[in-house]
Amino acid sequence: AQSVTQLGSHVSVSEGALVLLRCNYSSSVPPYLFWYVQYPNQGLQLLLKYTTGATLVKGINGFEAEFKKSETSFHLTKPSAHMSDAAEYFCAVSDRVDYQLIWGAGTKLIIKP
Amino acid sequence: DAGVTQSPTHLIKTRGQQVTLRCSPKSGHDTVSWYQQALGQGPQFIFQYYEEEERQRGNFPDRFSGHQFPNYSSELNVNALLLGDSALYLCASSRINTGELFFGEGSRLTVL
């Protein structure tokens, strides 16, 4: 069975600092991996996804993630945090491109001025 | 171009009642998925509809049922409500085999 673990329910960084949100997954087949962002009182928005091909994936708002098969990880990074990045971030995995997503518990990103 | 719209946005029910939540997918999308998100948790997959049929189902009891209409809109029905059904219910639409879900803002259900 697939599962997703997001390390840290809350991550706090200073504005301008590096953002690193961790995601590890388990899957018996090559996974499809996703990062979504949820702003307060809003639905989820896709940041980026990995299906096949290049393991470094660039998304919206300056975020990127790298698929590392050997580490079963798909960590999300952004070089310089902005106040508008404050939100909850969810990592998700699927074993087919349009199959049900299995979600992590989420990481709340807090940006300190 | 309207995105995914859900109604109602908020509702309060009592235990044992029944509820129907509605979802209109993004224009051009043919697949609708429903997720339950309890407070402080990630979404849990309920089911997915495509071509008016339930295509996949998560680990939810039969009290949770759904429907997709010819115009691709969808309903989620929950019978015999329990306190534990209190959650944000999210609808997501997509085009089949594209792998990108577009979410609505959700319907927040409170069961008293």
PDB file of C-alpha atoms in Angstrom:
ATOM      1  CA  ALA A   1       0.000   0.000   0.000  1.00  0.00           C
ATOM      2  CA  GLN A   2       1.121   3.501  -0.708  1.00  0.00           C
ATOM      3  CA  SER A   3       1.751   6.052   2.012  1.00  0.00           C
ATOM      4  CA  VAL A   4       3.167   9.535   2.406  1.00  0.00           C
ATOM      5  CA  THR A   5       5.029  11.001   5.352  1.00  0.00           C
ATOM      6  CA  GLN A   6       5.610  14.705   5.705  1.00  0.00           C
ATOM      7  CA  LEU A   7       8.223  15.502   8.321  1.00  0.00           C
ATOM      8  CA  GLY A   8       7.161  18.410  10.500  1.00  0.00           C
ATOM      9  CA  SER A   9       3.596  19.557  10.904  1.00  0.00           C
ATOM     10  CA  HIS A  10       4.886  23.141  11.151  1.00  0.00           C
ATOM     11  CA  VAL A  11       7.943  24.705   9.540  1.00  0.00           C
ATOM     12  CA  SER A  12       8.986  28.272  10.325  1.00  0.00           C
ATOM     13  CA  VAL A  13      11.438  30.232   8.181  1.00  0.00           C
ATOM     14  CA  SER A  14      12.425  33.867   7.917  1.00  0.00           C
ATOM     15  CA  GLU A  15      11.427  35.900   4.889  1.00  0.00           C
ATOM     16  CA  GLY A  16      14.163  35.513   2.270  1.00  0.00           C
ATOM     17  CA  ALA A  17      15.427  32.225   3.697  1.00  0.00           C
ATOM     18  CA  LEU A  18      15.418  28.828   2.027  1.00  0.00           C
ATOM     19  CA  VAL A  19      12.220  26.828   2.261  1.00  0.00           C
ATOM     20  CA  LEU A  20      12.550  23.042   2.581  1.00  0.00           C
ATOM     21  CA  LEU A  21       9.485  20.879   3.129  1.00  0.00           C
ATOM     22  CA  ARG A  22      10.129  17.162   3.391  1.00  0.00           C
ATOM     23  CA  CYS A  23       8.110  14.358   1.858  1.00  0.00           C
ATOM     24  CA  ASN A  24       8.868  10.655   1.871  1.00  0.00           C
ATOM     25  CA  TYR A  25       6.677   8.079   0.227  1.00  0.00           C
ATOM     26  CA  SER A  26       6.281   4.357  -0.055  1.00  0.00           C
ATOM     27  CA  SER A  27       5.054   2.723  -3.211  1.00  0.00           C
ATOM     28  CA  SER A  28       5.419  -0.705  -4.760  1.00  0.00           C
ATOM     29  CA  VAL A  29       5.308   0.721  -8.270  1.00  0.00           C
ATOM     30  CA  PRO A  30       6.903   3.790  -9.855  1.00  0.00           C
ATOM     31  CA  PRO A  31       5.008   6.633  -8.267  1.00  0.00           C
ATOM     32  CA  TYR A  32       3.387   9.777  -9.503  1.00  0.00           C
ATOM     33  CA  LEU A  33       4.137  12.526  -6.979  1.00  0.00           C
ATOM     34  CA  PHE A  34       2.431  15.828  -6.331  1.00  0.00           C
ATOM     35  CA  TRP A  35       2.712  18.898  -4.155  1.00  0.00           C
ATOM     36  CA  TYR A  36      -0.399  20.953  -3.453  1.00  0.00           C
ATOM     37  CA  VAL A  37      -0.811  24.194  -1.509  1.00  0.00           C
ATOM     38  CA  GLN A  38      -3.852  25.208   0.523  1.00  0.00           C
ATOM     39  CA  TYR A  39      -4.378  28.788   1.608  1.00  0.00           C
ATOM     40  CA  PRO A  40      -6.778  29.459   4.505  1.00  0.00           C
ATOM     41  CA  ASN A  41     -10.404  28.832   3.615  1.00  0.00           C
ATOM     42  CA  GLN A  42      -9.514  27.829   0.081  1.00  0.00           C
ATOM     43  CA  GLY A  43      -9.250  24.623  -1.888  1.00  0.00           C
ATOM     44  CA  LEU A  44      -6.043  22.928  -2.907  1.00  0.00           C
ATOM     45  CA  GLN A  45      -3.906  24.186  -5.781  1.00  0.00           C
ATOM     46  CA  LEU A  46      -1.348  22.116  -7.662  1.00  0.00           C
ATOM     47  CA  LEU A  47       2.212  23.411  -7.208  1.00  0.00           C
ATOM     48  CA  LEU A  48       4.020  20.777  -9.244  1.00  0.00           C
ATOM     49  CA  LYS A  49       3.984  17.123 -10.187  1.00  0.00           C
ATOM     50  CA  TYR A  50       6.374  14.365 -11.149  1.00  0.00           C
ATOM     51  CA  THR A  51       5.165  11.675 -13.517  1.00  0.00           C
ATOM     52  CA  THR A  52       8.118  10.555 -15.642  1.00  0.00           C
ATOM     53  CA  GLY A  53      11.294  12.045 -17.084  1.00  0.00           C
ATOM     54  CA  ALA A  54      13.389  14.737 -15.440  1.00  0.00           C
ATOM     55  CA  THR A  55      13.612  14.208 -11.707  1.00  0.00           C
ATOM     56  CA  LEU A  56      13.892  17.924 -10.899  1.00  0.00           C
ATOM     57  CA  VAL A  57      10.482  19.447 -11.349  1.00  0.00           C
ATOM     58  CA  LYS A  58       9.776  23.166 -11.402  1.00  0.00           C
ATOM     59  CA  GLY A  59       6.400  24.479 -10.329  1.00  0.00           C
ATOM     60  CA  ILE A  60       4.563  27.704  -9.773  1.00  0.00           C
ATOM     61  CA  ASN A  61       5.593  30.527  -7.460  1.00  0.00           C
ATOM     62  CA  GLY A  62       9.291  29.591  -7.638  1.00  0.00           C
ATOM     63  CA  PHE A  63       8.920  26.167  -6.015  1.00  0.00           C
ATOM     64  CA  GLU A  64      10.696  23.056  -7.195  1.00  0.00           C
ATOM     65  CA  ALA A  65      11.017  19.448  -6.044  1.00  0.00           C
ATOM     66  CA  GLU A  66      13.388  16.624  -6.778  1.00  0.00           C
ATOM     67  CA  PHE A  67      12.349  12.988  -7.067  1.00  0.00           C
ATOM     68  CA  LYS A  68      15.005  10.780  -5.462  1.00  0.00           C
ATOM     69  CA  LYS A  69      14.103   7.155  -5.968  1.00  0.00           C
ATOM     70  CA  SER A  70      16.930   5.820  -3.802  1.00  0.00           C
ATOM     71  CA  GLU A  71      15.749   7.928  -0.873  1.00  0.00           C
ATOM     72  CA  THR A  72      12.009   7.592  -1.691  1.00  0.00           C
ATOM     73  CA  SER A  73      11.783  11.328  -1.268  1.00  0.00           C
ATOM     74  CA  PHE A  74      10.177  14.269  -3.048  1.00  0.00           C
ATOM     75  CA  HIS A  75      11.192  17.308  -1.000  1.00  0.00           C
ATOM     76  CA  LEU A  76       9.844  20.749  -1.900  1.00  0.00           C
ATOM     77  CA  THR A  77      12.185  23.742  -1.959  1.00  0.00           C
ATOM     78  CA  LYS A  78      12.165  27.449  -2.698  1.00  0.00           C
ATOM     79  CA  PRO A  79      15.356  29.519  -2.569  1.00  0.00           C
ATOM     80  CA  SER A  80      13.852  32.600  -0.946  1.00  0.00           C
ATOM     81  CA  ALA A  81      10.664  32.623   1.127  1.00  0.00           C
ATOM     82  CA  HIS A  82       8.063  35.311   0.688  1.00  0.00           C
ATOM     83  CA  MET A  83       5.340  36.285   3.120  1.00  0.00           C
ATOM     84  CA  SER A  84       2.749  35.159   0.562  1.00  0.00           C
ATOM     85  CA  ASP A  85       4.107  31.588   0.789  1.00  0.00           C
ATOM     86  CA  ALA A  86       2.511  31.138   4.204  1.00  0.00           C
ATOM     87  CA  ALA A  87       0.061  28.287   3.716  1.00  0.00           C
ATOM     88  CA  GLU A  88      -0.335  24.560   4.242  1.00  0.00           C
ATOM     89  CA  TYR A  89       1.489  22.262   1.850  1.00  0.00           C
ATOM     90  CA  PHE A  90       0.476  18.704   1.041  1.00  0.00           C
ATOM     91  CA  CYS A  91       2.488  15.979  -0.630  1.00  0.00           C
ATOM     92  CA  ALA A  92       0.554  13.227  -2.421  1.00  0.00           C
ATOM     93  CA  VAL A  93       1.346  10.011  -4.266  1.00  0.00           C
ATOM     94  CA  SER A  94      -0.498   7.912  -6.817  1.00  0.00           C
ATOM     95  CA  ASP A  95       0.389   4.782  -8.734  1.00  0.00           C
ATOM     96  CA  ARG A  96      -1.291   5.957 -11.936  1.00  0.00           C
ATOM     97  CA  VAL A  97      -1.621   9.347 -13.513  1.00  0.00           C
ATOM     98  CA  ASP A  98      -5.284   9.791 -12.744  1.00  0.00           C
ATOM     99  CA  TYR A  99      -5.736   7.362  -9.915  1.00  0.00           C
ATOM    100  CA  GLN A 100      -6.707   8.267  -6.390  1.00  0.00           C
ATOM    101  CA  LEU A 101      -4.181  10.338  -4.496  1.00  0.00           C
ATOM    102  CA  ILE A 102      -2.802   9.264  -1.127  1.00  0.00           C
ATOM    103  CA  TRP A 103      -1.983  12.369   0.900  1.00  0.00           C
ATOM    104  CA  GLY A 104       0.410  13.319   3.626  1.00  0.00           C
ATOM    105  CA  ALA A 105      -0.872  15.066   6.738  1.00  0.00           C
ATOM    106  CA  GLY A 106       0.396  18.421   5.551  1.00  0.00           C
ATOM    107  CA  THR A 107       3.017  20.926   6.667  1.00  0.00           C
ATOM    108  CA  LYS A 108       2.074  24.415   7.717  1.00  0.00           C
ATOM    109  CA  LEU A 109       4.660  26.896   6.471  1.00  0.00           C
ATOM    110  CA  ILE A 110       5.085  29.971   8.670  1.00  0.00           C
ATOM    111  CA  ILE A 111       7.069  32.943   7.361  1.00  0.00           C
ATOM    112  CA  LYS A 112       8.671  35.236   9.920  1.00  0.00           C
ATOM    113  CA  PRO A 113       9.204  38.871   8.906  1.00  0.00           C
TER     114      PRO A 113
ATOM    115  CA  ASP B   1     -13.713  30.422 -17.162  1.00  0.00           C
ATOM    116  CA  ALA B   2     -15.279  29.282 -13.921  1.00  0.00           C
ATOM    117  CA  GLY B   3     -13.275  26.858 -11.887  1.00  0.00           C
ATOM    118  CA  VAL B   4     -14.719  24.102  -9.733  1.00  0.00           C
ATOM    119  CA  THR B   5     -17.725  25.321  -7.788  1.00  0.00           C
ATOM    120  CA  GLN B   6     -19.212  23.642  -4.748  1.00  0.00           C
ATOM    121  CA  SER B   7     -22.379  24.223  -2.780  1.00  0.00           C
ATOM    122  CA  PRO B   8     -23.255  24.832  -0.073  1.00  0.00           C
ATOM    123  CA  THR B   9     -20.099  26.356   1.410  1.00  0.00           C
ATOM    124  CA  HIS B  10     -21.146  25.686   4.992  1.00  0.00           C
ATOM    125  CA  LEU B  11     -23.885  23.614   6.566  1.00  0.00           C
ATOM    126  CA  ILE B  12     -24.863  22.240   9.940  1.00  0.00           C
ATOM    127  CA  LYS B  13     -26.707  18.971  10.420  1.00  0.00           C
ATOM    128  CA  THR B  14     -27.602  16.751  13.345  1.00  0.00           C
ATOM    129  CA  ARG B  15     -26.707  13.121  13.852  1.00  0.00           C
ATOM    130  CA  GLY B  16     -28.807  10.742  11.795  1.00  0.00           C
ATOM    131  CA  GLN B  17     -29.708  13.290   9.141  1.00  0.00           C
ATOM    132  CA  GLN B  18     -28.791  13.074   5.486  1.00  0.00           C
ATOM    133  CA  VAL B  19     -26.844  15.612   3.431  1.00  0.00           C
ATOM    134  CA  THR B  20     -26.274  16.274  -0.266  1.00  0.00           C
ATOM    135  CA  LEU B  21     -23.286  18.266  -1.498  1.00  0.00           C
ATOM    136  CA  ARG B  22     -22.966  19.509  -5.051  1.00  0.00           C
ATOM    137  CA  CYS B  23     -20.086  20.114  -7.401  1.00  0.00           C
ATOM    138  CA  SER B  24     -19.757  21.657 -10.856  1.00  0.00           C
ATOM    139  CA  PRO B  25     -16.480  20.784 -12.561  1.00  0.00           C
ATOM    140  CA  LYS B  26     -14.192  23.131 -14.418  1.00  0.00           C
ATOM    141  CA  SER B  27     -15.175  23.629 -18.038  1.00  0.00           C
ATOM    142  CA  GLY B  28     -13.778  20.858 -20.239  1.00  0.00           C
ATOM    143  CA  HIS B  29     -13.344  18.398 -17.388  1.00  0.00           C
ATOM    144  CA  ASP B  30     -15.092  15.027 -17.385  1.00  0.00           C
ATOM    145  CA  THR B  31     -13.954  13.443 -14.122  1.00  0.00           C
ATOM    146  CA  VAL B  32     -14.990  14.368 -10.594  1.00  0.00           C
ATOM    147  CA  SER B  33     -13.363  13.151  -7.387  1.00  0.00           C
ATOM    148  CA  TRP B  34     -14.528  13.709  -3.835  1.00  0.00           C
ATOM    149  CA  TYR B  35     -12.271  13.989  -0.788  1.00  0.00           C
ATOM    150  CA  GLN B  36     -12.942  14.351   2.928  1.00  0.00           C
ATOM    151  CA  GLN B  37     -10.540  16.550   4.895  1.00  0.00           C
ATOM    152  CA  ALA B  38     -10.849  16.427   8.661  1.00  0.00           C
ATOM    153  CA  LEU B  39      -9.400  19.290  10.656  1.00  0.00           C
ATOM    154  CA  GLY B  40      -5.609  19.178  10.733  1.00  0.00           C
ATOM    155  CA  GLN B  41      -5.365  16.243   8.354  1.00  0.00           C
ATOM    156  CA  GLY B  42      -4.726  15.617   4.708  1.00  0.00           C
ATOM    157  CA  PRO B  43      -7.591  14.791   2.356  1.00  0.00           C
ATOM    158  CA  GLN B  44      -8.956  11.245   2.231  1.00  0.00           C
ATOM    159  CA  PHE B  45     -10.216   9.908  -1.099  1.00  0.00           C
ATOM    160  CA  ILE B  46     -13.923   9.024  -1.111  1.00  0.00           C
ATOM    161  CA  PHE B  47     -14.657   8.169  -4.757  1.00  0.00           C
ATOM    162  CA  GLN B  48     -14.230   9.255  -8.353  1.00  0.00           C
ATOM    163  CA  TYR B  49     -16.834   9.488 -11.112  1.00  0.00           C
ATOM    164  CA  TYR B  50     -16.271   9.292 -14.831  1.00  0.00           C
ATOM    165  CA  GLU B  51     -18.899   8.828 -17.538  1.00  0.00           C
ATOM    166  CA  GLU B  52     -21.584   8.834 -14.864  1.00  0.00           C
ATOM    167  CA  GLU B  53     -20.135   5.782 -13.124  1.00  0.00           C
ATOM    168  CA  GLU B  54     -18.148   5.316  -9.961  1.00  0.00           C
ATOM    169  CA  ARG B  55     -14.676   4.525 -11.229  1.00  0.00           C
ATOM    170  CA  GLN B  56     -12.739   4.206  -7.997  1.00  0.00           C
ATOM    171  CA  ARG B  57     -13.684   4.147  -4.335  1.00  0.00           C
ATOM    172  CA  GLY B  58     -11.724   4.752  -1.173  1.00  0.00           C
ATOM    173  CA  ASN B  59     -12.258   3.176   2.208  1.00  0.00           C
ATOM    174  CA  PHE B  60     -15.586   4.803   3.071  1.00  0.00           C
ATOM    175  CA  PRO B  61     -18.796   3.054   4.145  1.00  0.00           C
ATOM    176  CA  ASP B  62     -21.867   2.687   1.962  1.00  0.00           C
ATOM    177  CA  ARG B  63     -23.421   5.653   3.769  1.00  0.00           C
ATOM    178  CA  PHE B  64     -21.353   7.697   1.347  1.00  0.00           C
ATOM    179  CA  SER B  65     -22.768   7.616  -2.159  1.00  0.00           C
ATOM    180  CA  GLY B  66     -22.538   9.765  -5.214  1.00  0.00           C
ATOM    181  CA  HIS B  67     -23.766  10.522  -8.639  1.00  0.00           C
ATOM    182  CA  GLN B  68     -22.509  12.147 -11.791  1.00  0.00           C
ATOM    183  CA  PHE B  69     -24.888  13.786 -14.237  1.00  0.00           C
ATOM    184  CA  PRO B  70     -24.634  13.991 -18.043  1.00  0.00           C
ATOM    185  CA  ASN B  71     -23.293  17.564 -17.747  1.00  0.00           C
ATOM    186  CA  TYR B  72     -20.430  16.128 -15.585  1.00  0.00           C
ATOM    187  CA  SER B  73     -21.630  17.775 -12.379  1.00  0.00           C
ATOM    188  CA  SER B  74     -21.715  15.573  -9.322  1.00  0.00           C
ATOM    189  CA  GLU B  75     -23.374  15.063  -5.962  1.00  0.00           C
ATOM    190  CA  LEU B  76     -22.089  13.507  -2.774  1.00  0.00           C
ATOM    191  CA  ASN B  77     -24.694  12.065  -0.433  1.00  0.00           C
ATOM    192  CA  VAL B  78     -24.062  11.024   3.134  1.00  0.00           C
ATOM    193  CA  ASN B  79     -26.776   9.170   5.058  1.00  0.00           C
ATOM    194  CA  ALA B  80     -27.156   8.600   8.780  1.00  0.00           C
ATOM    195  CA  LEU B  81     -24.683  11.310   9.677  1.00  0.00           C
ATOM    196  CA  LEU B  82     -22.233  10.719  12.511  1.00  0.00           C
ATOM    197  CA  LEU B  83     -20.307  13.274  14.529  1.00  0.00           C
ATOM    198  CA  GLY B  84     -17.158  11.984  12.837  1.00  0.00           C
ATOM    199  CA  ASP B  85     -18.464  13.028   9.438  1.00  0.00           C
ATOM    200  CA  SER B  86     -17.764  16.642  10.363  1.00  0.00           C
ATOM    201  CA  ALA B  87     -15.136  17.767   7.856  1.00  0.00           C
ATOM    202  CA  LEU B  88     -14.364  19.821   4.798  1.00  0.00           C
ATOM    203  CA  TYR B  89     -15.589  17.984   1.707  1.00  0.00           C
ATOM    204  CA  LEU B  90     -13.560  18.796  -1.365  1.00  0.00           C
ATOM    205  CA  CYS B  91     -14.533  18.214  -4.952  1.00  0.00           C
ATOM    206  CA  ALA B  92     -11.836  18.005  -7.605  1.00  0.00           C
ATOM    207  CA  SER B  93     -12.266  17.823 -11.342  1.00  0.00           C
ATOM    208  CA  SER B  94      -9.902  16.738 -14.076  1.00  0.00           C
ATOM    209  CA  ARG B  95      -9.747  15.524 -17.622  1.00  0.00           C
ATOM    210  CA  ILE B  96      -9.284  11.786 -17.695  1.00  0.00           C
ATOM    211  CA  ASN B  97      -5.647  10.620 -17.836  1.00  0.00           C
ATOM    212  CA  THR B  98      -4.148  14.081 -17.288  1.00  0.00           C
ATOM    213  CA  GLY B  99      -3.214  13.718 -13.639  1.00  0.00           C
ATOM    214  CA  GLU B 100      -3.986  17.279 -12.581  1.00  0.00           C
ATOM    215  CA  LEU B 101      -6.807  17.886 -10.164  1.00  0.00           C
ATOM    216  CA  PHE B 102      -8.504  21.257  -9.829  1.00  0.00           C
ATOM    217  CA  PHE B 103     -10.155  21.695  -6.460  1.00  0.00           C
ATOM    218  CA  GLY B 104     -13.157  23.662  -5.348  1.00  0.00           C
ATOM    219  CA  GLU B 105     -13.122  25.591  -2.090  1.00  0.00           C
ATOM    220  CA  GLY B 106     -15.041  22.875  -0.328  1.00  0.00           C
ATOM    221  CA  SER B 107     -18.204  22.395   1.674  1.00  0.00           C
ATOM    222  CA  ARG B 108     -17.687  22.526   5.413  1.00  0.00           C
ATOM    223  CA  LEU B 109     -20.064  20.134   7.153  1.00  0.00           C
ATOM    224  CA  THR B 110     -20.630  20.272  10.886  1.00  0.00           C
ATOM    225  CA  VAL B 111     -22.585  17.447  12.504  1.00  0.00           C
ATOM    226  CA  LEU B 112     -24.002  18.173  15.955  1.00  0.00           C
TER     227      LEU B 112
END
